[in-house]
Coordinates of N, CA and C in Angstrom, one line a residue:
X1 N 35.3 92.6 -5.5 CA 36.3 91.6 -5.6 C 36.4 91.1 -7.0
X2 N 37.8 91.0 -7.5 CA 37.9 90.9 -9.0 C 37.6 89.6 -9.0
X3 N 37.2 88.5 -10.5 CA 36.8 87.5 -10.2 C 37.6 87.2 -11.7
X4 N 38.2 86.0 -12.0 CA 38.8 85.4 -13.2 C 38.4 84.2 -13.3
X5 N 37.7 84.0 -14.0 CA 37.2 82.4 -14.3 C 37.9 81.9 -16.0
X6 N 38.5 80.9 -15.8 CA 38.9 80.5 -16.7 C 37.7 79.1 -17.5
X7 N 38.5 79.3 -18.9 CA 37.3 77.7 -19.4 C 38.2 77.6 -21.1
X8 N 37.9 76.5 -21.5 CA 38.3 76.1 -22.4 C 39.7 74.7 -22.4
X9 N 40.2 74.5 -21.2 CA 40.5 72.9 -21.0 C 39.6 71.7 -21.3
X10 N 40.7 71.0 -21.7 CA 40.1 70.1 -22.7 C 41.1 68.9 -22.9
X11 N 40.4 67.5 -23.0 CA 41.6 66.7 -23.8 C 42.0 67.1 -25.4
X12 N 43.2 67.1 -25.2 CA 43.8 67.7 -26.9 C 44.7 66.4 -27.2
X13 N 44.7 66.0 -28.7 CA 46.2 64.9 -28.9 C 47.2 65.8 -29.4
X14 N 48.8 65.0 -28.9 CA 49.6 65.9 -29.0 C 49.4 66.7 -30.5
X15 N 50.5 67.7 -30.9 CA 50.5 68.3 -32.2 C 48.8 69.1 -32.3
X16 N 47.8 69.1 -31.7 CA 47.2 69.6 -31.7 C 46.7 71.3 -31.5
X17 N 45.5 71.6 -31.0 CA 45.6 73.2 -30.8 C 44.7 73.1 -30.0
X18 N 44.5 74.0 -29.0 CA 43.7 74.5 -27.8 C 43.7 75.7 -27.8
X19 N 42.3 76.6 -26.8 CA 42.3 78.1 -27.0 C 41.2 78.2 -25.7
X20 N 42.3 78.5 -24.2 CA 41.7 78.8 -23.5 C 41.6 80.6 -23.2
X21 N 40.8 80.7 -22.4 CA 40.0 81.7 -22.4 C 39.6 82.1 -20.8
X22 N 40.1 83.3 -20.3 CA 39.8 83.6 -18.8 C 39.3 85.2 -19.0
X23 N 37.6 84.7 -18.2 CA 36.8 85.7 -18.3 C 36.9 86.9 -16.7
X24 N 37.0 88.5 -17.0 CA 37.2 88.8 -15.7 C 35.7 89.5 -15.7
X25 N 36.0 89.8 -14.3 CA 34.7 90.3 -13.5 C 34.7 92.0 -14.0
X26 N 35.3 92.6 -14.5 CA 35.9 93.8 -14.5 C 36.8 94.1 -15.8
X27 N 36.7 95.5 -15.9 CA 37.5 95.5 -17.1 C 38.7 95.3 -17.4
X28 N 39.3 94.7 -18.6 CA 40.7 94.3 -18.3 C 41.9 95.3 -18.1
X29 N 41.1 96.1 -19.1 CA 42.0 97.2 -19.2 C 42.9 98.0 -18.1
X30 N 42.3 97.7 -16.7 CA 42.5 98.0 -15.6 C 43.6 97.5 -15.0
X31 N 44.0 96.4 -15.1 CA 44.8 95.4 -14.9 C 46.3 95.8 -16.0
X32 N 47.7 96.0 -15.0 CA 48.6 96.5 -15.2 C 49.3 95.5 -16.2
X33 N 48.9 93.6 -16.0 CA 49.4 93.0 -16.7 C 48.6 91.7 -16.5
X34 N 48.5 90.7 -17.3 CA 47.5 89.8 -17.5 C 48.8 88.7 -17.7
X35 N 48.4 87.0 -16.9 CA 49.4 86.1 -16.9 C 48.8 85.1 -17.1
X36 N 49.3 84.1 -17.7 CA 49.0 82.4 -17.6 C 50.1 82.0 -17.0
X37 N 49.7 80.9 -16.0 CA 50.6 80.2 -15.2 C 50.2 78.8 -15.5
X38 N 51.1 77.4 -15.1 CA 50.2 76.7 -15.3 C 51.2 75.6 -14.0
X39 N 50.0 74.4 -13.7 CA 51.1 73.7 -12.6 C 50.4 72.1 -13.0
X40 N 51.4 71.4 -13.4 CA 51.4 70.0 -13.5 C 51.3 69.2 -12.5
X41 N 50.8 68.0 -12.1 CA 50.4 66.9 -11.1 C 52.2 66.8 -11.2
X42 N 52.3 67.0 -9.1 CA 53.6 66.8 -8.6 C 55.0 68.1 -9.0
X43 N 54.0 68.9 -9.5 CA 55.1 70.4 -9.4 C 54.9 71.5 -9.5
X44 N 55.4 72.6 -9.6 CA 55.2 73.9 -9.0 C 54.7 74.4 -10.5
X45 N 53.7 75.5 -9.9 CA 53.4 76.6 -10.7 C 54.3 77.4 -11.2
X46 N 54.5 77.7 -12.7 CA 55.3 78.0 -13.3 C 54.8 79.1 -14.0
X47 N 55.1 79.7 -14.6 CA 55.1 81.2 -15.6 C 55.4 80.8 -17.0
X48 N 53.7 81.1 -17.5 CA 53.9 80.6 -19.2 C 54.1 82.0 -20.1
X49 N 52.6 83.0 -19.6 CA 53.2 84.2 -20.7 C 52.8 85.3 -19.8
X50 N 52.4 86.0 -20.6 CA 52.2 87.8 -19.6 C 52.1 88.7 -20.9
X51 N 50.8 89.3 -20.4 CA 50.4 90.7 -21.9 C 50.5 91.8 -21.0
X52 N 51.2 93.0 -21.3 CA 50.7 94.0 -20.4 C 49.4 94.7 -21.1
X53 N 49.6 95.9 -20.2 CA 48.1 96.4 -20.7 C 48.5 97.5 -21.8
X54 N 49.8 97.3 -22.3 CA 50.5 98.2 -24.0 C 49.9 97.3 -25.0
X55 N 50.0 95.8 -24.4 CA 50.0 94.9 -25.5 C 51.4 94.0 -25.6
X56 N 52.3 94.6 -24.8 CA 53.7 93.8 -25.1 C 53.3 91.9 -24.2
X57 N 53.7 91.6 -25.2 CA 53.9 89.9 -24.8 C 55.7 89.6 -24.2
X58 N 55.2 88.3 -23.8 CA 56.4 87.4 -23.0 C 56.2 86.1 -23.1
X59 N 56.8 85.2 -23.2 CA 56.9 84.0 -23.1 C 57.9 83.0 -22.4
X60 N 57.3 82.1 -21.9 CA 58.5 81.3 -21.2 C 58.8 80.2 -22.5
X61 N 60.4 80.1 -22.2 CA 61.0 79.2 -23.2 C 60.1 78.4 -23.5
X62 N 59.6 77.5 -22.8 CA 59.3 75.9 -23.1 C 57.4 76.5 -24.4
X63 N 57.5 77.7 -24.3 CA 56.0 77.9 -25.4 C 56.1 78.9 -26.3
X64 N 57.1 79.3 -26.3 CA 57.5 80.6 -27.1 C 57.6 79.7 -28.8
X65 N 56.9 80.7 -29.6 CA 56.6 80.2 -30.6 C 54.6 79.5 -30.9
X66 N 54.9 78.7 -29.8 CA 53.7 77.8 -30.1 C 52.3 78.3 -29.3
X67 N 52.7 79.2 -28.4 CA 51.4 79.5 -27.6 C 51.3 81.3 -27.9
X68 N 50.1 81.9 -27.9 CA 50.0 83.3 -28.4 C 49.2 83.2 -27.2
X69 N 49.4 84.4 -26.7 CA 48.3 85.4 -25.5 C 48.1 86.3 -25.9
X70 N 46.9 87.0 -25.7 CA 45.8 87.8 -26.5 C 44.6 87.7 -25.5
X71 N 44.0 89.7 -25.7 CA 43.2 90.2 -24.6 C 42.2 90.6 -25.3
X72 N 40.9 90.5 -25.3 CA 40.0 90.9 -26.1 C 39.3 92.1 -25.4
X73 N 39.4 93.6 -25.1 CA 39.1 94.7 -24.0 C 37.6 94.6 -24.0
X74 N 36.9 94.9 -25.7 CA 35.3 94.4 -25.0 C 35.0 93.4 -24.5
X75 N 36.0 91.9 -24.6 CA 34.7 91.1 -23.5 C 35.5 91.2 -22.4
X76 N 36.4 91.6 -22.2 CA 37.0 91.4 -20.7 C 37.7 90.2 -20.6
X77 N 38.4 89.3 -21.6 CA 38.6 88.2 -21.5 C 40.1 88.0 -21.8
X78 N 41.0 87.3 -21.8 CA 42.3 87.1 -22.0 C 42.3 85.6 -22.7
X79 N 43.0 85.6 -23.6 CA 43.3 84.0 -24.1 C 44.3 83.5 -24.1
X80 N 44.6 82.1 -24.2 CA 46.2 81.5 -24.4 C 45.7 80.3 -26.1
X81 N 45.7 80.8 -26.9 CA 46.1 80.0 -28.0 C 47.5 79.3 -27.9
X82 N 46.9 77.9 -27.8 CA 48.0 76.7 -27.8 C 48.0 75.7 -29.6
X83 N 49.4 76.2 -29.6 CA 49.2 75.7 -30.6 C 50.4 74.2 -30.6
X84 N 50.5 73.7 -31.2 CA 51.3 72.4 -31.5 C 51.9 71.8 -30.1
X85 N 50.6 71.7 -29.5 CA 50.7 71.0 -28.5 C 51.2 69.4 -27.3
X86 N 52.5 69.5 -26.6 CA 53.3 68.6 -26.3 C 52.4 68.2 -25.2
X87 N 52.8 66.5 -25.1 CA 52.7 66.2 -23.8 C 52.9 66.8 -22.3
X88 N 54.1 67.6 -23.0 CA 54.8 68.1 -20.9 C 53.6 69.6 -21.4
X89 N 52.8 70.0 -21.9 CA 51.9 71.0 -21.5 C 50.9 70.3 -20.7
X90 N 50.7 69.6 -20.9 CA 49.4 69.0 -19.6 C 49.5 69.7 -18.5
X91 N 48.8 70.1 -18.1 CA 48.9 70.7 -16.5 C 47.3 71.3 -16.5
X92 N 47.1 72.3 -14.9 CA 46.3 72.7 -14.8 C 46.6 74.0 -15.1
X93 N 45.8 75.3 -15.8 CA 46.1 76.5 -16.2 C 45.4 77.4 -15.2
X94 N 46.3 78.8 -15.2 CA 45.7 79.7 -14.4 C 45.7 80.6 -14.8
X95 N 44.6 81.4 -14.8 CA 45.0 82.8 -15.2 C 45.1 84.2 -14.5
X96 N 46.0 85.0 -14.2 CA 46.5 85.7 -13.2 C 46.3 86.9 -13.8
X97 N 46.3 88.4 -12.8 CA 45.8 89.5 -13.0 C 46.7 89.7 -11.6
X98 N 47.2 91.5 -12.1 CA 47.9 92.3 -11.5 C 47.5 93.9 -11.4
X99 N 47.1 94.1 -10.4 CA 47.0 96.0 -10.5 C 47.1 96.3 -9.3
X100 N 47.5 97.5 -9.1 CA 47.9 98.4 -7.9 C 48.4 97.6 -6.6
X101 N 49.3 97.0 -6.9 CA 50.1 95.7 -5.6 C 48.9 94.6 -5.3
X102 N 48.3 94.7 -6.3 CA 47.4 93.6 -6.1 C 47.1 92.4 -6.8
X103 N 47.2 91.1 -6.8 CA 47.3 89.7 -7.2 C 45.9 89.4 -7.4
X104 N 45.5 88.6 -8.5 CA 44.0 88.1 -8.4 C 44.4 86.9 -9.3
X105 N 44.2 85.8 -9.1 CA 43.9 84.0 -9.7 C 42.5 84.0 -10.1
X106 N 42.3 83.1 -11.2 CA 41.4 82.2 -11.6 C 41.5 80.9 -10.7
X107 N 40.9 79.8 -11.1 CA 40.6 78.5 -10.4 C 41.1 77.8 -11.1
X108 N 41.3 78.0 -11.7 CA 42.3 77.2 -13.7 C 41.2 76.4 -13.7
X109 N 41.7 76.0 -15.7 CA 41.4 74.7 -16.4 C 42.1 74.1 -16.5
X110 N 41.7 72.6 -16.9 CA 42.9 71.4 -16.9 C 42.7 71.2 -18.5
X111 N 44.2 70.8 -18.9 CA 44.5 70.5 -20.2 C 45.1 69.1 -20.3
X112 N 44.4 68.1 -20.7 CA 44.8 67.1 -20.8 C 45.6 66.7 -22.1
X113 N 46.9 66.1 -22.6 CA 47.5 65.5 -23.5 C 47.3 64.5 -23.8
X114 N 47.2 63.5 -25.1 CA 47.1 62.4 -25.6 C 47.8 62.2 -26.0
X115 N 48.6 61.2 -26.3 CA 49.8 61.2 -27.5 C 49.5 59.9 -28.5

């Protein structure tokens, strides 16, 4: 059973930088495409980025620019470098994994905002 544990949530003030980090049980390489999602108190999980396993990136509007995702193949790990960090990022983060019609979640971290 593939396992994704995320870590690196944290209180940040706004304009700041964060750099979470989701560790898999398994190689990443394996995995067709690697996601961050994230879901705020009182709303739906949403779709922040997506690496495939070429390396091609995606971003959703509201982080494009300010957030980089990045896979590191020896540790097995995926990151979301947050950089100039807004209030409406607060949420809880998740990090998602895709291979052979198959779905796998982390447990997310929570990212708190200050302003």
């Amino acid at each position: 059973q593939v396992q994704l544990r995320e870590s690196g949530g944290d209180l940040v003030q706004a304009g700041g930088s964060l750099r979470l980090s989701c560790a898999a049980s398994e190689s990443i390489s394996s995995f067709e495409s690697m996601d961050w999602y994230r879901q705020a108190p009182g709303k739906r999980r949403e779709w922040v980025a997506t690496i495939s396993r070429g390396g091609v990136t995606d971003y959703a509007d509201s982080v494009r620019g300010r957030f980089t995702i990045s896979t590191d193949n020896a540790k097995n790990t995926l990151y979301l470098q947050m950089n100039s960090v807004k209030f409406e990022d607060m949420a809880d983060y998740y990090c998602h994994a895709y291979r052979d019609y198959m779905y796998y979640w982390g447990r997310g971290t929570q990212v708190t905002v200050s302003s």
